[in-house]
Amino acid sequence: MTGVFSNRVPTETQRLSEELGTRQAFPWAKPQVILAICFALFLVLGFARCCTNLPWFDEGNFFGPVYNWIIHGHTGTTVMEAKGLPWEGIERYQYWQPPLHLIWDAIWLKIFGLNLIAFRSLSLFAGVWLLIAWLYLLKYFRTPVPVRLLAFAFIATDYAVLHAASDGRTDMIRSEERRVGKECRSRW
């Protein structure tokens, strides 16, 4: 400001607004720190749910064929008795699961051992990739950084996302395979 008003003393309100505009309210609240906290919270909550959730019928149906394939050499679902039902013979061979899930699970369980926590942790690993995809998507649409961080925090702590990421079903892995397939189709 030059001229008549150049030697005017700023008011208290103007001084505070200028000071707050140049100084962050929370100096530790950098976007990278908030993202790291959200990822850590997702992993802690997801792994805690992997360890404490009781096994259920679907996990037995998904774990059984992988276990039998690794131990006995066939993909039968031996946790079901199908005598007299339309799917007779399912204890020897099964074709009701997506085949790529069997391969992912077999590789994962060969590395980390045949137990329920290792079986569930594959979904948790896919959940991390889902969060990375959401982060990319929010950045792609040029959402403002505070909105992006808030949305990411809501997604990382959402019950449905944590439930799917800590369960031995194919839901989280399927969502990632769909995302990768759509990405490949859009690029080529």
XYZ file of C-alpha atoms in Angstrom:
188
model
C 0.000 0.000 0.000
C 1.375 3.330 -0.967
C 0.082 6.836 -0.632
C -2.117 8.168 2.126
C -2.672 4.854 3.920
C 0.921 3.547 3.823
C 1.782 4.505 7.398
C -1.435 3.165 8.878
C -1.012 0.649 11.728
C -2.812 -2.687 11.097
C -5.642 -3.590 13.423
C -5.457 -6.551 15.805
C -7.778 -8.589 13.595
C -5.651 -7.980 10.487
C -2.496 -8.889 12.380
C -3.998 -12.150 13.680
C -5.355 -13.145 10.272
C -1.962 -12.547 8.648
C -0.214 -14.515 11.397
C -2.629 -17.446 11.154
C -2.386 -17.415 7.387
C 1.356 -17.996 7.479
C 1.463 -20.367 10.451
C -0.146 -23.790 10.637
C -2.457 -24.473 13.558
C -0.910 -27.930 14.056
C 2.727 -28.036 12.925
C 2.788 -31.869 13.035
C -0.248 -32.078 10.731
C 1.577 -32.390 7.451
C -0.325 -34.438 4.848
C 2.330 -37.190 4.841
C 2.090 -37.566 8.628
C -1.708 -37.773 8.533
C -1.575 -40.353 5.733
C 0.968 -42.420 7.663
C -1.260 -42.286 10.752
C -4.265 -43.397 8.694
C -2.308 -46.301 7.156
C -0.999 -47.333 10.582
C -4.482 -47.141 12.081
C -5.865 -49.244 9.232
C -3.174 -51.885 9.683
C -3.532 -52.007 13.474
C -7.343 -52.230 13.386
C -7.299 -54.717 10.512
C -4.684 -56.978 12.083
C -6.458 -56.834 15.442
C -9.637 -57.933 13.718
C -7.720 -60.688 11.883
C -6.539 -62.027 15.239
C -9.743 -61.683 17.248
C -12.599 -62.392 14.859
C -14.083 -65.879 15.166
C -13.849 -68.076 12.066
C -17.064 -68.561 10.159
C -18.525 -70.802 7.489
C -17.397 -68.811 4.441
C -13.792 -68.750 5.603
C -13.890 -72.511 5.964
C -15.228 -72.833 2.428
C -12.487 -70.594 1.057
C -9.667 -72.003 3.205
C -10.543 -75.688 2.682
C -9.737 -75.944 -1.050
C -6.430 -74.092 -0.624
C -5.463 -76.291 2.315
C -6.371 -79.443 0.407
C -4.503 -78.258 -2.679
C -1.320 -77.611 -0.676
C -1.514 -80.724 1.546
C -3.390 -83.347 -0.524
C -3.024 -82.129 -4.110
C -6.734 -81.610 -4.908
C -9.026 -78.608 -4.561
C -11.981 -80.296 -2.939
C -14.086 -78.580 -0.314
C -14.025 -81.228 2.405
C -15.802 -79.104 5.000
C -19.124 -79.746 3.187
C -20.965 -83.015 2.773
C -22.681 -82.824 -0.591
C -24.125 -86.340 -0.832
C -27.509 -86.121 -2.516
C -27.182 -82.429 -3.319
C -26.692 -80.885 -6.773
C -23.007 -80.273 -6.125
C -22.093 -83.866 -5.395
C -18.354 -84.447 -5.717
C -17.413 -81.036 -4.341
C -15.232 -82.787 -1.764
C -12.896 -83.854 -4.602
C -12.988 -80.854 -6.952
C -14.485 -77.437 -6.682
C -15.184 -74.866 -9.359
C -17.289 -72.341 -7.459
C -14.416 -70.060 -6.444
C -12.621 -67.629 -8.694
C -9.464 -69.525 -9.714
C -7.064 -66.632 -9.226
C -8.048 -66.450 -5.568
C -6.908 -70.050 -5.096
C -3.556 -69.259 -6.665
C -3.036 -66.090 -4.589
C -4.001 -67.907 -1.407
C -1.794 -70.898 -2.156
C 1.257 -68.707 -2.782
C 0.516 -66.566 0.288
C -0.028 -69.567 2.583
C 3.093 -71.326 1.289
C 5.087 -68.263 2.356
C 3.343 -67.410 5.651
C 2.099 -70.805 6.814
C -1.225 -72.594 6.937
C -3.130 -70.678 9.599
C -6.177 -68.465 9.755
C -4.321 -65.236 10.529
C -2.067 -65.687 7.491
C -5.139 -66.511 5.396
C -6.880 -63.325 6.508
C -3.773 -61.169 6.154
C -3.867 -61.558 2.369
C -7.095 -59.555 2.397
C -5.433 -57.005 4.666
C -2.594 -56.686 2.139
C -5.149 -56.151 -0.629
C -6.805 -53.535 1.595
C -3.584 -51.541 1.684
C -3.610 -51.504 -2.115
C -7.246 -50.426 -2.034
C -6.295 -47.459 0.148
C -3.469 -46.545 -2.230
C -5.946 -46.692 -5.120
C -8.361 -44.397 -3.276
C -5.544 -41.983 -2.567
C -4.632 -41.933 -6.246
C -8.285 -41.472 -7.214
C -8.762 -38.559 -4.827
C -5.587 -36.965 -6.144
C -6.625 -37.586 -9.767
C -9.873 -35.663 -9.262
C -7.879 -32.806 -7.717
C -9.734 -32.705 -4.449
C -8.338 -30.162 -1.999
C -5.761 -31.624 0.386
C -7.858 -31.233 3.586
C -10.855 -32.923 1.916
C -8.594 -35.648 0.528
C -7.131 -36.347 3.971
C -10.537 -36.401 5.640
C -11.978 -38.724 2.997
C -8.937 -40.982 3.282
C -9.277 -41.102 7.068
C -12.955 -42.062 6.722
C -12.170 -44.768 4.157
C -9.273 -46.199 6.185
C -11.392 -46.495 9.342
C -14.673 -47.521 7.704
C -16.155 -50.663 9.213
C -17.066 -52.234 5.866
C -13.555 -51.699 4.494
C -11.948 -53.070 7.658
C -14.347 -56.020 7.705
C -13.570 -56.949 4.103
C -9.838 -56.391 4.642
C -9.650 -58.711 7.634
C -11.821 -61.548 6.372
C -10.761 -64.709 4.590
C -13.201 -64.151 1.739
C -12.393 -62.928 -1.751
C -14.091 -59.520 -1.480
C -11.049 -57.287 -1.009
C -8.894 -59.222 -3.472
C -11.686 -59.136 -6.083
C -12.039 -55.375 -5.734
C -8.329 -54.936 -6.327
C -8.314 -57.244 -9.345
C -11.266 -55.329 -10.810
C -9.460 -52.036 -10.250
C -6.271 -53.312 -11.894
C -8.272 -54.719 -14.806
C -10.076 -51.447 -15.376
C -6.794 -49.547 -15.140
C -5.165 -51.811 -17.722
C -8.180 -51.567 -20.041
C -8.226 -47.760 -19.818
C -4.496 -47.412 -20.500
C -4.205 -49.814 -23.427
